[in-house]
Amino acid sequence: DGGITQSPKYLFRKEGQNVTLSCEQNLNHDAMYWYRQDPGQGLRLIYYSQIVNDFQKGDIAEGYSVSREKKESFPLTVTSAQKNPTAFYLCASSWAQGAAEAFFGQGTRLTVV
Amino acid sequence: GEDVEQSLFLSVREGDSSVINCTYTDSSSTYLYWYKQEPGAGLQLLTYIFSNMDMKQDQRLTVLLNKKDKHLSLRIADTQTGDSAIYFCAERKEGSQGNLIFGKGTKLSVKP
């Protein structure tokens, strides 16, 4: 089945540690995105990538890093520099720039303990 | 202010119609979307409308777009308890490289 897979579903991190969230898609989409969702808030864009080996900062990139070495994969690293990392993280993908439909994964809930 | 605004809550009785409203501010938006999010889950694309359309119907869902007033609505006919979720309105601005701007979501509660 085609789709977007995020793992793990739940993740716990100690303060001061980096952690990497996985996002894989087999839809052959060029574009991939990472959003952050906080309770009662809409989604805010962290990073996006339109093509392999290229990515751009979104609205709240500070404290995060990404890589796009393969078309199928767009991992997000939450670094220790991120002041308030506890949130629900959503990955999405779409065809190339301007495509109408964007599809989302099931999300990863990150909790800093 | 927010680019996309929605009321936070809506409560309806099972079998009634639900209407979820959204306003946006950028007249250059190309596509407008409705997503559904169930508890603890990702976002499910329900439907979208191109900005040169004023209505789109898909089974129980009807999207109305008033471009002059920058107002988008989602009507769910014969609302069921399984429709209880948070509904997000989103816009894609022209030249935004595919990035979506989301509202805060409307929590729909369906009472039996």
Coordinates of C-alpha atoms in Angstrom, one line a residue:
Chain A
D1 CA 0.0 0.0 0.0
G2 CA 1.2 3.5 -0.8
G3 CA 1.5 6.0 2.0
I4 CA 3.6 7.9 4.4
T5 CA 5.0 6.2 7.5
Q6 CA 6.2 8.0 10.5
S7 CA 8.1 6.2 13.3
P8 CA 8.0 5.9 16.2
K9 CA 4.5 6.8 17.2
Y10 CA 5.6 7.9 20.7
L11 CA 9.0 9.1 21.6
F12 CA 10.5 10.2 24.9
R13 CA 13.6 12.2 25.2
K14 CA 15.7 13.5 28.1
E15 CA 16.5 17.1 28.1
G16 CA 19.8 17.9 26.4
Q17 CA 19.5 15.0 24.0
N18 CA 19.1 15.0 20.2
V19 CA 16.4 12.8 18.7
T20 CA 15.6 11.8 15.2
L21 CA 12.1 11.3 13.8
S22 CA 11.6 9.1 10.8
C23 CA 9.4 9.8 7.8
E24 CA 9.3 7.5 4.8
Q25 CA 7.0 7.6 1.7
N26 CA 6.5 5.3 -1.2
L27 CA 4.3 7.6 -3.2
N28 CA 7.1 8.7 -5.4
H29 CA 6.4 12.3 -4.3
D30 CA 9.1 14.9 -4.8
A31 CA 8.1 17.2 -2.0
M32 CA 8.1 16.5 1.7
Y33 CA 7.3 18.6 4.7
W34 CA 7.6 18.6 8.5
Y35 CA 5.0 20.3 10.6
R36 CA 4.7 20.8 14.4
Q37 CA 1.3 20.7 16.1
D38 CA 0.7 22.0 19.6
P39 CA -2.6 21.6 21.6
G40 CA -5.3 24.0 20.3
Q41 CA -3.0 25.2 17.5
G42 CA -2.8 24.8 13.8
L43 CA 0.1 23.2 12.1
R44 CA 3.3 25.2 11.8
L45 CA 5.9 24.4 9.1
I46 CA 9.4 23.4 10.3
Y47 CA 11.2 22.4 7.1
Y48 CA 10.4 21.4 3.6
S49 CA 12.1 19.8 0.7
Q50 CA 11.1 20.0 -2.9
I51 CA 13.8 17.7 -4.3
V52 CA 16.5 15.3 -3.1
N53 CA 19.5 17.0 -1.5
D54 CA 17.7 20.3 -1.2
F55 CA 15.6 21.6 1.7
Q56 CA 14.4 25.0 3.0
K57 CA 13.6 26.4 6.4
G58 CA 9.9 26.9 7.3
D59 CA 8.5 29.2 9.9
I60 CA 9.9 27.6 13.0
A61 CA 13.2 25.9 11.9
E62 CA 15.3 26.9 14.9
G63 CA 16.4 23.9 16.9
Y64 CA 15.6 21.5 14.2
S65 CA 17.6 19.9 11.3
V66 CA 16.7 17.7 8.4
S67 CA 18.3 15.8 5.5
R68 CA 17.0 14.6 2.2
E69 CA 19.5 12.0 0.9
K70 CA 16.8 9.8 -0.7
K71 CA 13.6 10.7 -2.3
E72 CA 11.6 8.4 0.0
S73 CA 13.1 9.7 3.3
F74 CA 13.0 13.0 5.1
P75 CA 14.2 12.5 8.7
L76 CA 13.8 15.3 11.3
T77 CA 16.3 15.8 14.1
V78 CA 15.1 17.7 17.2
T79 CA 18.3 19.1 18.7
S80 CA 19.0 20.1 22.3
A81 CA 18.8 23.7 21.1
Q82 CA 15.0 23.4 20.6
K83 CA 13.6 25.1 23.7
N84 CA 10.2 23.5 23.8
P85 CA 10.3 20.3 21.8
T86 CA 7.3 18.5 23.4
A87 CA 4.7 18.4 20.6
F88 CA 3.1 16.3 17.9
Y89 CA 5.1 16.1 14.7
L90 CA 3.5 15.5 11.3
C91 CA 5.3 14.7 8.1
A92 CA 3.6 15.2 4.7
S93 CA 4.4 14.8 1.1
S94 CA 3.1 15.9 -2.3
W95 CA 3.9 15.9 -6.0
A96 CA 6.2 18.6 -7.1
Q97 CA 5.7 22.3 -6.3
G98 CA 2.1 23.4 -7.0
A99 CA 0.5 20.0 -6.7
A100 CA -2.9 20.2 -5.2
E101 CA -2.9 17.2 -2.8
A102 CA -0.7 16.8 0.3
F103 CA -0.9 13.6 2.3
F104 CA 0.1 13.3 5.9
G105 CA 1.6 10.5 8.0
Q106 CA 0.1 9.4 11.4
G107 CA 2.4 11.6 13.4
T108 CA 5.0 11.2 16.2
R109 CA 4.3 12.4 19.7
L110 CA 7.5 13.6 21.3
T111 CA 7.7 14.1 25.0
V112 CA 10.7 15.6 26.8
V113 CA 11.1 14.1 30.3
Chain B
G1 CA -3.4 38.4 12.7
E2 CA -3.9 34.8 11.7
D3 CA -3.9 34.0 8.0
V4 CA -6.6 31.4 8.4
E5 CA -9.3 31.6 11.0
Q6 CA -11.9 29.1 12.2
S7 CA -14.2 28.8 15.1
L8 CA -12.8 26.4 17.7
F9 CA -15.9 24.3 18.5
L10 CA -19.1 23.0 16.9
S11 CA -21.7 20.7 18.3
V12 CA -24.5 19.0 16.4
R13 CA -26.9 16.2 16.7
E14 CA -26.5 13.0 14.8
G15 CA -28.4 13.2 11.5
D16 CA -28.2 17.0 11.3
S17 CA -26.0 18.9 8.9
S18 CA -22.8 20.5 10.1
V19 CA -21.3 23.6 8.7
I20 CA -17.7 24.5 9.5
N21 CA -16.6 28.0 8.5
C22 CA -13.2 29.4 7.7
T23 CA -11.9 32.8 6.6
Y24 CA -8.6 33.4 4.9
T25 CA -6.8 36.6 4.1
D26 CA -4.7 36.0 1.0
S27 CA -6.6 36.5 -2.2
S28 CA -3.8 34.9 -4.2
S29 CA -4.4 31.5 -2.6
T30 CA -4.6 28.9 -5.3
Y31 CA -6.0 25.9 -3.4
L32 CA -8.1 25.7 -0.2
Y33 CA -8.3 22.5 1.8
W34 CA -10.2 20.7 4.4
Y35 CA -8.5 18.1 6.5
K36 CA -9.9 15.8 9.3
Q37 CA -7.9 14.8 12.3
E38 CA -9.1 12.1 14.7
P39 CA -7.5 11.9 18.2
G40 CA -3.9 10.9 18.2
A41 CA -3.8 10.5 14.4
G42 CA -2.4 12.4 11.4
L43 CA -4.4 14.6 9.0
Q44 CA -6.7 13.0 6.4
L45 CA -7.3 15.0 3.3
L46 CA -11.1 15.3 2.9
T47 CA -11.4 17.6 -0.1
Y48 CA -9.9 20.6 -1.7
I49 CA -11.1 23.3 -4.0
F50 CA -9.3 25.3 -6.6
S51 CA -9.7 29.1 -6.2
N52 CA -11.5 29.6 -9.4
M53 CA -14.4 27.3 -8.3
D54 CA -17.2 28.3 -6.0
M55 CA -18.6 24.9 -5.1
K56 CA -17.5 21.3 -4.9
Q57 CA -19.5 18.3 -3.8
D58 CA -18.3 14.9 -2.9
Q59 CA -20.9 12.6 -1.4
R60 CA -21.9 14.0 2.0
L61 CA -19.4 16.9 1.8
T62 CA -20.0 20.2 0.1
V63 CA -17.4 22.9 0.0
L64 CA -18.5 26.5 -0.8
L65 CA -16.0 29.2 -1.6
N66 CA -16.8 32.9 -1.6
K67 CA -13.7 34.4 -3.0
K68 CA -14.9 38.0 -2.6
D69 CA -15.4 37.6 1.1
K70 CA -12.4 35.1 1.4
H71 CA -14.8 32.7 3.1
L72 CA -14.7 28.9 2.9
S73 CA -17.2 26.5 4.4
L74 CA -17.5 22.7 4.7
R75 CA -21.0 21.2 5.0
I76 CA -21.3 17.6 6.2
A77 CA -24.8 16.2 5.5
D78 CA -26.4 13.6 7.7
T79 CA -23.6 14.0 10.3
Q80 CA -22.6 10.8 12.1
T81 CA -20.8 10.1 15.4
G82 CA -17.8 8.9 13.3
D83 CA -17.5 12.5 11.9
S84 CA -16.5 13.7 15.4
A85 CA -13.0 15.0 14.9
I86 CA -11.0 18.2 14.4
Y87 CA -11.4 19.8 11.0
F88 CA -8.6 22.0 9.6
C89 CA -9.0 24.6 6.9
A90 CA -5.8 25.3 5.0
E91 CA -4.7 27.5 2.1
R92 CA -1.9 27.3 -0.4
K93 CA -0.7 30.6 -1.5
E94 CA 0.5 31.2 -5.0
G95 CA 4.2 30.8 -5.2
S96 CA 4.5 29.2 -1.8
Q97 CA 6.3 26.1 -3.1
G98 CA 3.5 23.9 -1.9
N99 CA 3.5 25.1 1.7
L100 CA 0.1 25.0 3.5
I101 CA -1.1 27.6 6.0
F102 CA -3.4 26.0 8.5
G103 CA -6.2 27.3 10.8
K104 CA -6.3 26.2 14.4
G105 CA -9.0 23.7 13.7
T106 CA -12.6 23.3 14.6
K107 CA -13.5 20.5 17.0
L108 CA -16.8 18.9 15.8
S109 CA -18.8 17.0 18.4
V110 CA -21.7 14.9 17.3
K111 CA -24.2 14.0 19.9
P112 CA -26.4 10.8 19.5

